[in-house]
PDB file of C-alpha atoms in Angstrom:
ATOM      1  CA  UNK T1462     290.653 281.522 115.499  1.00 52.00           C
ATOM      2  CA  UNK T1463     290.885 284.941 117.073  1.00 55.00           C
ATOM      3  CA  UNK T1464     293.240 287.629 116.481  1.00 54.00           C
ATOM      4  CA  UNK T1465     295.409 287.116 119.618  1.00 50.00           C
ATOM      5  CA  UNK T1466     295.474 283.199 118.766  1.00 55.00           C
ATOM      6  CA  UNK T1467     296.867 284.267 115.168  1.00 55.00           C
ATOM      7  CA  UNK T1468     299.471 286.503 116.951  1.00 55.00           C
ATOM      8  CA  UNK T1469     300.111 283.482 119.157  1.00 48.00           C
ATOM      9  CA  UNK T1470     300.826 281.375 116.262  1.00 53.00           C
ATOM     10  CA  UNK T1471     303.145 283.637 114.554  1.00 52.00           C
ATOM     11  CA  UNK T1472     305.229 284.228 117.440  1.00 49.00           C
ATOM     12  CA  UNK T1473     305.899 280.388 117.356  1.00 44.00           C
ATOM     13  CA  UNK T1474     306.074 279.747 113.584  1.00 48.00           C
ATOM     14  CA  UNK T1475     309.112 282.025 113.024  1.00 45.00           C
ATOM     15  CA  UNK T1476     311.478 279.432 114.603  1.00 42.00           C
ATOM     16  CA  UNK T1477     309.762 276.255 112.589  1.00 49.00           C
ATOM     17  CA  UNK T1478     308.894 277.535 109.242  1.00 62.00           C
ATOM     18  CA  UNK T1479     306.655 275.364 106.853  1.00 72.00           C
ATOM     19  CA  UNK T1480     307.114 276.659 103.192  1.00 77.00           C
ATOM     20  CA  UNK T1481     303.445 277.110 101.439  1.00 82.00           C
ATOM     21  CA  UNK T1482     301.936 274.164  99.706  1.00 86.00           C
ATOM     22  CA  UNK T1483     302.137 276.305  96.641  1.00 85.00           C
ATOM     23  CA  UNK T1484     305.894 277.311  96.864  1.00 77.00           C
ATOM     24  CA  UNK T1485     306.819 275.304  93.832  1.00 79.00           C
ATOM     25  CA  UNK T1486     304.020 276.785  91.858  1.00 82.00           C
ATOM     26  CA  UNK T1487     304.485 280.086  92.795  1.00 79.00           C
ATOM     27  CA  UNK T1488     307.671 281.970  93.853  1.00 75.00           C
ATOM     28  CA  UNK T1489     307.845 284.071  97.130  1.00 70.00           C
ATOM     29  CA  UNK T1490     307.334 287.814  95.854  1.00 69.00           C
ATOM     30  CA  UNK T1491     306.496 286.636  92.306  1.00 72.00           C
ATOM     31  CA  UNK T1492     305.147 290.152  91.511  1.00 65.00           C
ATOM     32  CA  UNK T1493     308.397 291.529  91.934  1.00 59.00           C
ATOM     33  CA  UNK T1494     310.100 289.560  89.399  1.00 54.00           C
ATOM     34  CA  UNK T1495     309.037 289.474  85.325  1.00 52.00           C
ATOM     35  CA  UNK T1496     310.598 293.028  83.939  1.00 45.00           C
ATOM     36  CA  UNK T1497     314.134 294.276  83.721  1.00 41.00           C
ATOM     37  CA  UNK T1498     313.430 297.128  86.123  1.00 42.00           C
ATOM     38  CA  UNK T1499     312.044 294.781  89.051  1.00 51.00           C
ATOM     39  CA  UNK T1500     314.830 292.556  88.538  1.00 46.00           C
ATOM     40  CA  UNK T1501     317.503 295.473  88.965  1.00 49.00           C
ATOM     41  CA  UNK T1502     315.289 297.009  91.819  1.00 51.00           C
ATOM     42  CA  UNK T1503     315.880 293.986  93.844  1.00 50.00           C
ATOM     43  CA  UNK T1504     318.477 294.320  96.872  1.00 49.00           C
ATOM     44  CA  UNK T1505     318.026 290.772  97.989  1.00 55.00           C
ATOM     45  CA  UNK T1506     316.333 287.476  97.111  1.00 64.00           C
ATOM     46  CA  UNK T1507     312.838 286.537  97.837  1.00 69.00           C
ATOM     47  CA  UNK T1508     311.905 284.467 101.162  1.00 72.00           C
ATOM     48  CA  UNK T1509     309.269 283.088 103.051  1.00 75.00           C
ATOM     49  CA  UNK T1510     309.534 284.149 106.766  1.00 74.00           C
ATOM     50  CA  UNK T1511     306.348 283.250 108.598  1.00 70.00           C
ATOM     51  CA  UNK T1512     304.035 280.626 108.321  1.00 79.00           C
ATOM     52  CA  UNK T1513     301.032 279.042 110.132  1.00 84.00           C
ATOM     53  CA  UNK T1514     298.721 276.176 110.127  1.00 87.00           C
ATOM     54  CA  UNK T1515     295.325 275.807 111.517  1.00 89.00           C
ATOM     55  CA  UNK T1516     291.594 274.504 110.665  1.00 90.00           C
ATOM     56  CA  UNK T1517     288.584 276.561 109.994  1.00 92.00           C
ATOM     57  CA  UNK T1518     285.129 275.166 109.824  1.00 92.00           C
ATOM     58  CA  UNK T1519     286.769 271.846 108.587  1.00 94.00           C
ATOM     59  CA  UNK T1520     289.248 273.153 105.933  1.00 96.00           C
ATOM     60  CA  UNK T1521     292.980 272.807 106.369  1.00 94.00           C
ATOM     61  CA  UNK T1522     294.398 276.430 106.204  1.00 94.00           C
ATOM     62  CA  UNK T1523     298.186 277.423 105.917  1.00 92.00           C
ATOM     63  CA  UNK T1524     299.360 281.308 105.800  1.00 92.00           C
ATOM     64  CA  UNK T1525     302.722 282.577 104.855  1.00 89.00           C
ATOM     65  CA  UNK T1526     304.527 285.651 104.872  1.00 88.00           C
ATOM     66  CA  UNK T1527     307.309 286.593 102.460  1.00 87.00           C
ATOM     67  CA  UNK T1528     309.641 289.318 101.981  1.00 84.00           C
ATOM     68  CA  UNK T1529     312.600 290.847 100.054  1.00 84.00           C
ATOM     69  CA  UNK T1530     314.821 294.080 100.113  1.00 79.00           C
ATOM     70  CA  UNK T1531     313.885 296.605  97.446  1.00 78.00           C
ATOM     71  CA  UNK T1532     315.933 299.366  96.235  1.00 73.00           C
ATOM     72  CA  UNK T1533     314.305 302.688  96.858  1.00 71.00           C
ATOM     73  CA  UNK T1534     315.447 306.421  96.307  1.00 69.00           C
ATOM     74  CA  UNK T1535     316.473 306.474  99.789  1.00 74.00           C
ATOM     75  CA  UNK T1536     318.331 303.309 100.046  1.00 74.00           C
ATOM     76  CA  UNK T1537     316.163 299.807 100.395  1.00 79.00           C
ATOM     77  CA  UNK T1538     312.799 298.938 101.748  1.00 77.00           C
ATOM     78  CA  UNK T1539     311.170 295.527 102.810  1.00 82.00           C
ATOM     79  CA  UNK T1540     308.483 294.584 100.284  1.00 83.00           C
ATOM     80  CA  UNK T1541     306.146 291.829 101.968  1.00 87.00           C
ATOM     81  CA  UNK T1542     303.140 289.992 100.797  1.00 89.00           C
ATOM     82  CA  UNK T1543     300.780 287.259 102.455  1.00 91.00           C
ATOM     83  CA  UNK T1544     299.686 283.936 100.863  1.00 92.00           C
ATOM     84  CA  UNK T1545     296.554 282.304 102.111  1.00 95.00           C
ATOM     85  CA  UNK T1546     296.143 278.614 100.807  1.00 95.00           C
ATOM     86  CA  UNK T1547     292.983 276.195 101.549  1.00 97.00           C
ATOM     87  CA  UNK T1548     293.480 272.636 101.135  1.00 96.00           C
ATOM     88  CA  UNK T1549     290.888 271.442  98.761  1.00 95.00           C
ATOM     89  CA  UNK T1550     290.259 268.459  96.111  1.00 89.00           C
ATOM     90  CA  UNK T1551     291.831 268.764  92.641  1.00 83.00           C
ATOM     91  CA  UNK T1552     289.829 271.028  91.177  1.00 92.00           C
ATOM     92  CA  UNK T1553     289.893 272.057  87.519  1.00 95.00           C
ATOM     93  CA  UNK T1554     293.053 274.715  87.175  1.00 96.00           C
ATOM     94  CA  UNK T1555     291.841 278.101  87.197  1.00 97.00           C
ATOM     95  CA  UNK T1556     292.813 281.583  87.863  1.00 96.00           C
ATOM     96  CA  UNK T1557     290.045 284.150  88.500  1.00 96.00           C
ATOM     97  CA  UNK T1558     290.632 287.789  89.327  1.00 94.00           C
ATOM     98  CA  UNK T1559     288.707 291.110  89.768  1.00 91.00           C
ATOM     99  CA  UNK T1560     288.797 293.254  86.884  1.00 86.00           C
ATOM    100  CA  UNK T1561     291.355 296.190  87.632  1.00 69.00           C
ATOM    101  CA  UNK T1562     291.884 299.237  85.327  1.00 55.00           C
ATOM    102  CA  UNK T1563     294.822 298.713  83.040  1.00 49.00           C
ATOM    103  CA  UNK T1564     294.112 295.302  82.456  1.00 52.00           C
ATOM    104  CA  UNK T1565     296.560 294.267  85.639  1.00 56.00           C
ATOM    105  CA  UNK T1566     294.343 291.427  86.532  1.00 65.00           C
ATOM    106  CA  UNK T1567     294.012 290.204  83.207  1.00 77.00           C
ATOM    107  CA  UNK T1568     297.753 290.003  83.077  1.00 82.00           C
ATOM    108  CA  UNK T1569     298.152 288.126  86.274  1.00 84.00           C
ATOM    109  CA  UNK T1570     295.214 285.559  85.467  1.00 90.00           C
ATOM    110  CA  UNK T1571     296.948 285.019  81.731  1.00 90.00           C
ATOM    111  CA  UNK T1572     300.101 283.712  83.279  1.00 89.00           C
ATOM    112  CA  UNK T1573     300.322 279.805  82.620  1.00 91.00           C
ATOM    113  CA  UNK T1574     300.521 277.827  86.045  1.00 88.00           C
ATOM    114  CA  UNK T1575     303.631 275.537  86.539  1.00 87.00           C
ATOM    115  CA  UNK T1576     301.522 272.262  86.594  1.00 87.00           C
ATOM    116  CA  UNK T1577     300.193 273.498  83.554  1.00 91.00           C
ATOM    117  CA  UNK T1578     303.352 274.297  81.646  1.00 88.00           C
ATOM    118  CA  UNK T1579     304.580 270.819  82.475  1.00 87.00           C
ATOM    119  CA  UNK T1580     301.742 269.078  80.515  1.00 88.00           C
ATOM    120  CA  UNK T1581     303.133 267.522  77.285  1.00 88.00           C
ATOM    121  CA  UNK T1582     300.382 270.138  75.500  1.00 89.00           C
ATOM    122  CA  UNK T1583     299.702 272.658  77.912  1.00 90.00           C
ATOM    123  CA  UNK T1584     296.867 274.961  77.167  1.00 94.00           C
ATOM    124  CA  UNK T1585     295.576 278.028  78.984  1.00 96.00           C
ATOM    125  CA  UNK T1586     292.855 279.928  77.980  1.00 97.00           C
ATOM    126  CA  UNK T1587     290.686 282.767  78.682  1.00 96.00           C
ATOM    127  CA  UNK T1588     287.178 281.707  79.921  1.00 97.00           C
ATOM    128  CA  UNK T1589     283.982 283.171  78.768  1.00 96.00           C
ATOM    129  CA  UNK T1590     282.324 283.862  82.548  1.00 96.00           C
ATOM    130  CA  UNK T1591     278.213 284.319  82.683  1.00 96.00           C
ATOM    131  CA  UNK T1592     277.429 287.655  81.493  1.00 95.00           C
ATOM    132  CA  UNK T1593     276.367 288.844  84.845  1.00 94.00           C
ATOM    133  CA  UNK T1594     279.835 288.815  86.243  1.00 94.00           C
ATOM    134  CA  UNK T1595     282.152 288.830  82.753  1.00 92.00           C
ATOM    135  CA  UNK T1596     282.443 293.158  83.414  1.00 91.00           C
ATOM    136  CA  UNK T1597     283.868 292.292  86.649  1.00 93.00           C
ATOM    137  CA  UNK T1598     286.192 289.424  86.739  1.00 95.00           C
ATOM    138  CA  UNK T1599     288.728 287.672  84.248  1.00 95.00           C
ATOM    139  CA  UNK T1600     289.364 284.084  84.220  1.00 96.00           C
ATOM    140  CA  UNK T1601     291.806 281.612  82.770  1.00 97.00           C
ATOM    141  CA  UNK T1602     291.702 277.917  82.711  1.00 97.00           C
ATOM    142  CA  UNK T1603     293.336 274.790  81.063  1.00 96.00           C
ATOM    143  CA  UNK T1604     289.870 273.119  80.839  1.00 96.00           C
ATOM    144  CA  UNK T1605     286.773 275.477  79.410  1.00 97.00           C
ATOM    145  CA  UNK T1606     284.485 272.883  79.826  1.00 96.00           C
ATOM    146  CA  UNK T1607     285.266 271.697  83.369  1.00 96.00           C
ATOM    147  CA  UNK T1608     286.076 275.258  84.528  1.00 96.00           C
ATOM    148  CA  UNK T1609     282.543 276.277  83.293  1.00 96.00           C
ATOM    149  CA  UNK T1610     280.817 273.774  85.762  1.00 95.00           C
ATOM    150  CA  UNK T1611     282.732 275.898  88.376  1.00 96.00           C
ATOM    151  CA  UNK T1612     280.448 278.792  87.775  1.00 97.00           C
ATOM    152  CA  UNK T1613     277.117 277.777  89.053  1.00 96.00           C
ATOM    153  CA  UNK T1614     274.428 280.170  89.911  1.00 97.00           C
ATOM    154  CA  UNK T1615     275.665 280.096  93.837  1.00 97.00           C
ATOM    155  CA  UNK T1616     279.052 280.877  92.972  1.00 97.00           C
ATOM    156  CA  UNK T1617     278.190 283.820  90.215  1.00 97.00           C
ATOM    157  CA  UNK T1618     275.924 285.429  93.004  1.00 97.00           C
ATOM    158  CA  UNK T1619     278.914 285.045  95.681  1.00 96.00           C
ATOM    159  CA  UNK T1620     281.081 286.670  93.137  1.00 96.00           C
ATOM    160  CA  UNK T1621     278.680 289.474  92.540  1.00 94.00           C
ATOM    161  CA  UNK T1622     278.566 290.196  96.148  1.00 94.00           C
ATOM    162  CA  UNK T1623     282.150 290.452  96.042  1.00 91.00           C
ATOM    163  CA  UNK T1624     282.407 293.439  93.935  1.00 88.00           C
ATOM    164  CA  UNK T1625     281.161 295.458  96.879  1.00 87.00           C
ATOM    165  CA  UNK T1626     282.794 293.538  99.936  1.00 84.00           C
ATOM    166  CA  UNK T1627     286.439 293.588  98.244  1.00 82.00           C
ATOM    167  CA  UNK T1628     287.607 290.327 100.469  1.00 89.00           C
ATOM    168  CA  UNK T1629     289.081 288.282  97.744  1.00 91.00           C
ATOM    169  CA  UNK T1630     290.607 289.900  94.773  1.00 90.00           C
ATOM    170  CA  UNK T1631     292.017 286.611  93.042  1.00 92.00           C
ATOM    171  CA  UNK T1632     292.327 283.327  93.430  1.00 95.00           C
ATOM    172  CA  UNK T1633     294.123 280.405  91.954  1.00 95.00           C
ATOM    173  CA  UNK T1634     293.035 276.804  91.813  1.00 96.00           C
ATOM    174  CA  UNK T1635     296.253 274.587  91.420  1.00 94.00           C
ATOM    175  CA  UNK T1636     297.308 270.903  92.570  1.00 92.00           C
ATOM    176  CA  UNK T1637     294.504 270.542  95.117  1.00 94.00           C
ATOM    177  CA  UNK T1638     295.034 274.319  96.665  1.00 95.00           C
ATOM    178  CA  UNK T1639     293.149 277.273  96.643  1.00 96.00           C
ATOM    179  CA  UNK T1640     295.469 280.166  97.294  1.00 95.00           C
ATOM    180  CA  UNK T1641     295.350 284.164  97.055  1.00 94.00           C
ATOM    181  CA  UNK T1642     298.614 286.188  97.228  1.00 91.00           C
ATOM    182  CA  UNK T1643     297.874 289.915  99.065  1.00 89.00           C
ATOM    183  CA  UNK T1644     300.541 292.600  99.159  1.00 88.00           C
ATOM    184  CA  UNK T1645     301.792 293.581 102.588  1.00 88.00           C
ATOM    185  CA  UNK T1646     302.381 291.548 105.835  1.00 87.00           C
ATOM    186  CA  UNK T1647     299.958 289.485 107.583  1.00 85.00           C
ATOM    187  CA  UNK T1648     297.386 291.387 109.089  1.00 85.00           C
ATOM    188  CA  UNK T1649     295.480 289.576 112.059  1.00 82.00           C
ATOM    189  CA  UNK T1650     292.665 292.068 112.144  1.00 81.00           C
ATOM    190  CA  UNK T1651     291.681 290.987 108.605  1.00 87.00           C
ATOM    191  CA  UNK T1652     293.033 287.429 108.051  1.00 89.00           C
ATOM    192  CA  UNK T1653     290.210 285.467 108.995  1.00 90.00           C
ATOM    193  CA  UNK T1654     287.821 287.489 106.595  1.00 92.00           C
ATOM    194  CA  UNK T1655     290.175 286.702 103.716  1.00 94.00           C
ATOM    195  CA  UNK T1656     290.261 283.067 104.720  1.00 95.00           C
ATOM    196  CA  UNK T1657     286.465 282.763 105.218  1.00 95.00           C
ATOM    197  CA  UNK T1658     286.207 284.220 101.794  1.00 96.00           C
ATOM    198  CA  UNK T1659     287.931 281.639 100.286  1.00 97.00           C
ATOM    199  CA  UNK T1660     286.110 278.954 101.961  1.00 97.00           C
ATOM    200  CA  UNK T1661     282.817 280.419 101.671  1.00 97.00           C
ATOM    201  CA  UNK T1662     283.659 280.232  97.740  1.00 97.00           C
ATOM    202  CA  UNK T1663     285.024 276.615  97.948  1.00 97.00           C
ATOM    203  CA  UNK T1664     281.822 275.307  99.875  1.00 97.00           C
ATOM    204  CA  UNK T1665     279.742 276.264  96.891  1.00 97.00           C
ATOM    205  CA  UNK T1666     282.194 274.981  94.277  1.00 96.00           C
ATOM    206  CA  UNK T1667     281.138 271.165  92.894  1.00 93.00           C
ATOM    207  CA  UNK T1668     283.650 268.923  93.708  1.00 93.00           C
ATOM    208  CA  UNK T1669     285.778 270.904  96.379  1.00 94.00           C
ATOM    209  CA  UNK T1670     286.379 269.130  99.724  1.00 93.00           C
ATOM    210  CA  UNK T1671     287.231 269.990 103.045  1.00 92.00           C
ATOM    211  CA  UNK T1672     289.254 268.236 105.613  1.00 87.00           C
ATOM    212  CA  UNK T1673     291.852 267.196 103.011  1.00 88.00           C
ATOM    213  CA  UNK T1674     295.646 267.606 103.012  1.00 84.00           C
ATOM    214  CA  UNK T1675     297.507 269.634 100.494  1.00 77.00           C
TER     215      UNK T1675
END
């Protein structure tokens, strides 16, 4: 799908919105919630505004755009985010993010997913990564043994390359969906690079499957 095709999809999708597959797992604009200051700064509720579905190299993809009005010093502004999802097999629950300054990535990864919270005895634990990438990434999972098998030599090499390419800063595996959330609106000129980054990684993960529907 070329950038002009993405724009065409968006022009149709606004009138027939499909929510993200992970809508019940992570709320729209989740980064704007969670603290008193952010809560007070909201000028409206969050909502998903656009969505598009397509197939990329045999993988089913859904891209959604969410927004909300946020108070600012000059009135209000529209905050937006893009969610990119790829359907795959039911892999082990896992969140991995690049290690940013101030521990921001670690805080996101350490937030237990809703599917794990709903279990009888939920566990959400930091995962010790291979030494070659543990300085650059933070990961949490509910299954330490199962998640360790994700990080085979090919996956580790791909993650190392990403520390320079910066196409995929975070990824959550949950309920047969691999998804990432990016600040800002959908940018057609960059969208497929992000989609391909997720697909490239999934192609290396043992047990992942293309062609499935979330």
